[in-house]
CSV table of C-alpha atoms in Angstrom, one decimal:
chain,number,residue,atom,x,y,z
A,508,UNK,CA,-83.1,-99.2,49.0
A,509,UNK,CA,-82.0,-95.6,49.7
A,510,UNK,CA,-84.7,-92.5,49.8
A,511,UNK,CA,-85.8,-90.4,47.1
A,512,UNK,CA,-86.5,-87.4,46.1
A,513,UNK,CA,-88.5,-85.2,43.8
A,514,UNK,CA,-85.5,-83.5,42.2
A,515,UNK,CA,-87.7,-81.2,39.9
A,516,UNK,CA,-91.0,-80.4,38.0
A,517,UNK,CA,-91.3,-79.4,34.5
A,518,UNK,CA,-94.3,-77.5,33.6
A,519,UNK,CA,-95.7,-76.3,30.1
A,520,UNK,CA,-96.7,-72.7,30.8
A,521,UNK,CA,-97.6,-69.5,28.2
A,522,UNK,CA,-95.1,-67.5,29.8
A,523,UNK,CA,-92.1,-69.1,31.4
A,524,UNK,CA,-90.5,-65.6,32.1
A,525,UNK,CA,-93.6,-64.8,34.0
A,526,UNK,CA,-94.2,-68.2,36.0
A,527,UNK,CA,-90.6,-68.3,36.8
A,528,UNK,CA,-90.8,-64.5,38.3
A,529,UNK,CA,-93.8,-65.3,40.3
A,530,UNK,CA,-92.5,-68.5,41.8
A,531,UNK,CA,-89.3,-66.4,42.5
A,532,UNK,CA,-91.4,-63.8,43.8
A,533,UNK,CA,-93.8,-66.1,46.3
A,534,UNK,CA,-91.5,-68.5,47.5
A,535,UNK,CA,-88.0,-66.8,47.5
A,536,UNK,CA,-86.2,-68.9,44.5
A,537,UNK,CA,-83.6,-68.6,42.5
A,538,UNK,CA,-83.1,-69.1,39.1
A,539,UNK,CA,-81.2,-71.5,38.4
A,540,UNK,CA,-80.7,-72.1,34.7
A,541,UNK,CA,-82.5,-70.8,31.6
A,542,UNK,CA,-82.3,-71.8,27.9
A,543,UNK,CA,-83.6,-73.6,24.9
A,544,UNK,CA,-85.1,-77.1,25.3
A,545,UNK,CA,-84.7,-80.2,22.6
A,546,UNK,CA,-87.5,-78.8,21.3
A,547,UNK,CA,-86.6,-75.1,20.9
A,548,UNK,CA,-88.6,-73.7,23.5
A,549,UNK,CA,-87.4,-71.4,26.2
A,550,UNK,CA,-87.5,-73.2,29.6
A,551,UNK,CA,-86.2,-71.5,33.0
A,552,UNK,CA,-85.9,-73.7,36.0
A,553,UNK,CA,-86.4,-72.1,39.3
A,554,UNK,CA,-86.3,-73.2,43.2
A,555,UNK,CA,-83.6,-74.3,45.9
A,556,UNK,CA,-80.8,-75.9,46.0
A,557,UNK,CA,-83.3,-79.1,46.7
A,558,UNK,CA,-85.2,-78.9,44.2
A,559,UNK,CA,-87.3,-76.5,41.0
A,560,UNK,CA,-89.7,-76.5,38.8
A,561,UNK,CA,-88.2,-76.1,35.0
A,562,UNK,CA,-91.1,-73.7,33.6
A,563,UNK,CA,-91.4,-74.9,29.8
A,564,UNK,CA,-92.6,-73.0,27.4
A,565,UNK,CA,-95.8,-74.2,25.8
A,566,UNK,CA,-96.6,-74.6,22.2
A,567,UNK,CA,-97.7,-71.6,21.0
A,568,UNK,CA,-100.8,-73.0,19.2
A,569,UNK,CA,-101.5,-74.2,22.5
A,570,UNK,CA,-101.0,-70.6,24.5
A,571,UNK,CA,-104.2,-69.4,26.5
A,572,UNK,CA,-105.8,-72.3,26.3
A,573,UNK,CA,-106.5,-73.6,30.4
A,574,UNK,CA,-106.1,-77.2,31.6
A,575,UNK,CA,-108.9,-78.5,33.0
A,576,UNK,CA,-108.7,-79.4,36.6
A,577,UNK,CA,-107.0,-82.5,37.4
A,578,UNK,CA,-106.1,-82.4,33.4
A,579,UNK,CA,-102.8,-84.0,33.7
A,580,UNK,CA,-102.5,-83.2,37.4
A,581,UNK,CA,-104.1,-81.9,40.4
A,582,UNK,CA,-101.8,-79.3,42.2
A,583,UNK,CA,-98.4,-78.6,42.9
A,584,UNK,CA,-97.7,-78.7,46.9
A,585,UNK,CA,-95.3,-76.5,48.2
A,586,UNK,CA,-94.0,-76.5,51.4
A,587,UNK,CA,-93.3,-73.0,53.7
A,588,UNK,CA,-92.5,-71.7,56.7
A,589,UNK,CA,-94.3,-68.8,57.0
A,590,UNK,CA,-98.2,-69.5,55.5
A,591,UNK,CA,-99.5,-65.6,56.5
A,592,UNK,CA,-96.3,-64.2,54.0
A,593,UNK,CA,-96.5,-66.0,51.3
A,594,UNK,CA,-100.5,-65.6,51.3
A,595,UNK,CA,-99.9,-61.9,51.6
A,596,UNK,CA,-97.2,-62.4,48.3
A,597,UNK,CA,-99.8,-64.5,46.0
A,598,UNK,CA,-102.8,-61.6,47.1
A,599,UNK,CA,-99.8,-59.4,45.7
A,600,UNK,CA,-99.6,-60.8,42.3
A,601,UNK,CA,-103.2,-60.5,41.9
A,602,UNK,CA,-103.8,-64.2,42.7
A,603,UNK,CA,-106.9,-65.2,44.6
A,604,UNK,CA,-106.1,-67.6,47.2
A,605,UNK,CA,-108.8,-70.1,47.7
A,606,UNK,CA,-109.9,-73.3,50.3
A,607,UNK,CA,-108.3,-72.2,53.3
A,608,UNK,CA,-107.7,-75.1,55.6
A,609,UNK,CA,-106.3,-76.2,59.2
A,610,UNK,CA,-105.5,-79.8,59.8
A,611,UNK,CA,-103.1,-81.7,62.1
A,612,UNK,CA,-100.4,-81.3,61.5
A,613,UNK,CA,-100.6,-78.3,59.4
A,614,UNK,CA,-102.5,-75.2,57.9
A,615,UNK,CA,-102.6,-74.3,53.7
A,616,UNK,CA,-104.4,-72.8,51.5
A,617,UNK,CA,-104.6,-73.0,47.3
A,618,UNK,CA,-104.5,-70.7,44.5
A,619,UNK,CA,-104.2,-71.0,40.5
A,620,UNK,CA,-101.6,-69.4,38.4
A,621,UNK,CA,-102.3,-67.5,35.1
A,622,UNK,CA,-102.2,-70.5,33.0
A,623,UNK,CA,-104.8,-72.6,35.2
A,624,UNK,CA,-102.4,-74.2,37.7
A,625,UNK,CA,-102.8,-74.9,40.9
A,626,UNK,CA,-101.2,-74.8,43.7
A,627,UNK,CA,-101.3,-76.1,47.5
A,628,UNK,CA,-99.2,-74.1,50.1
A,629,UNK,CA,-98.5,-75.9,53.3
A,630,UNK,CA,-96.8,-75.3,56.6
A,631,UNK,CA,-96.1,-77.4,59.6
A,632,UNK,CA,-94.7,-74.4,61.5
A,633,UNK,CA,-97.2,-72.5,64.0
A,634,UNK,CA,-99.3,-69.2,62.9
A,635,UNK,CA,-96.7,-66.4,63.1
A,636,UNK,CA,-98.1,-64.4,65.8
């Protein structure tokens, strides 16, 4: 069997223009595509050439509500080089990073988004000195 790969995410957010220009913003992504979904809704998809997440735009009868934690998922783990940056980028966008942690063989932290989500930012490099 060959490997695999998450190719993308696709998340229902209040504001897709928002989520996509903090995720550009934090993690230095692209956008990558933008336009209506089956459904109608706007949806912009956002990342690397490896991967995005496709920010989808929730019902609006649904918009401000949060999830709960762990209501459908968990987190969302991204991987970086430099921890200390992108830390310094989320405190930017008025995001409150949270449970800091060093572990073999890595150091992250988490934060949650507008609409409730959260995320867990790794790195396996060394603390920039």
């Amino acid at each position: 069997m060959g490997s695999a790969i998450i190719e993308h995410i696709n998340l229902n957010v209040s504001d897709p223009e928002r989520a996509a220009a903090t995720a550009a913003a934090l993690f230095g992504w692209a956008e990558r595509w933008r336009g209506l979904a089956a459904n109608g809704r706007l949806t912009i998809h956002v990342g690397s050439a490896q991967g995005y997440i496709a920010f989808h735009a929730r019902p609006t009868d649904d918009v401000g509500t949060r999830f709960e934690k762990g209501v459908p998922f968990n987190h969302v783990g991204v991987q970086v080089d430099d921890l200390d940056a992108v830390e310094a980028r989320v405190v930017a966008q008025g995001l409150t990073p949270f449970a800091h942690g060093d572990y073999a063989p890595g150091r992250r932290f988490y934060f949650f988004d507008p609409d409730g989500i959260e995320y867990e930012i790794v790195s396996y490099s060394p603390p920039q000195a």
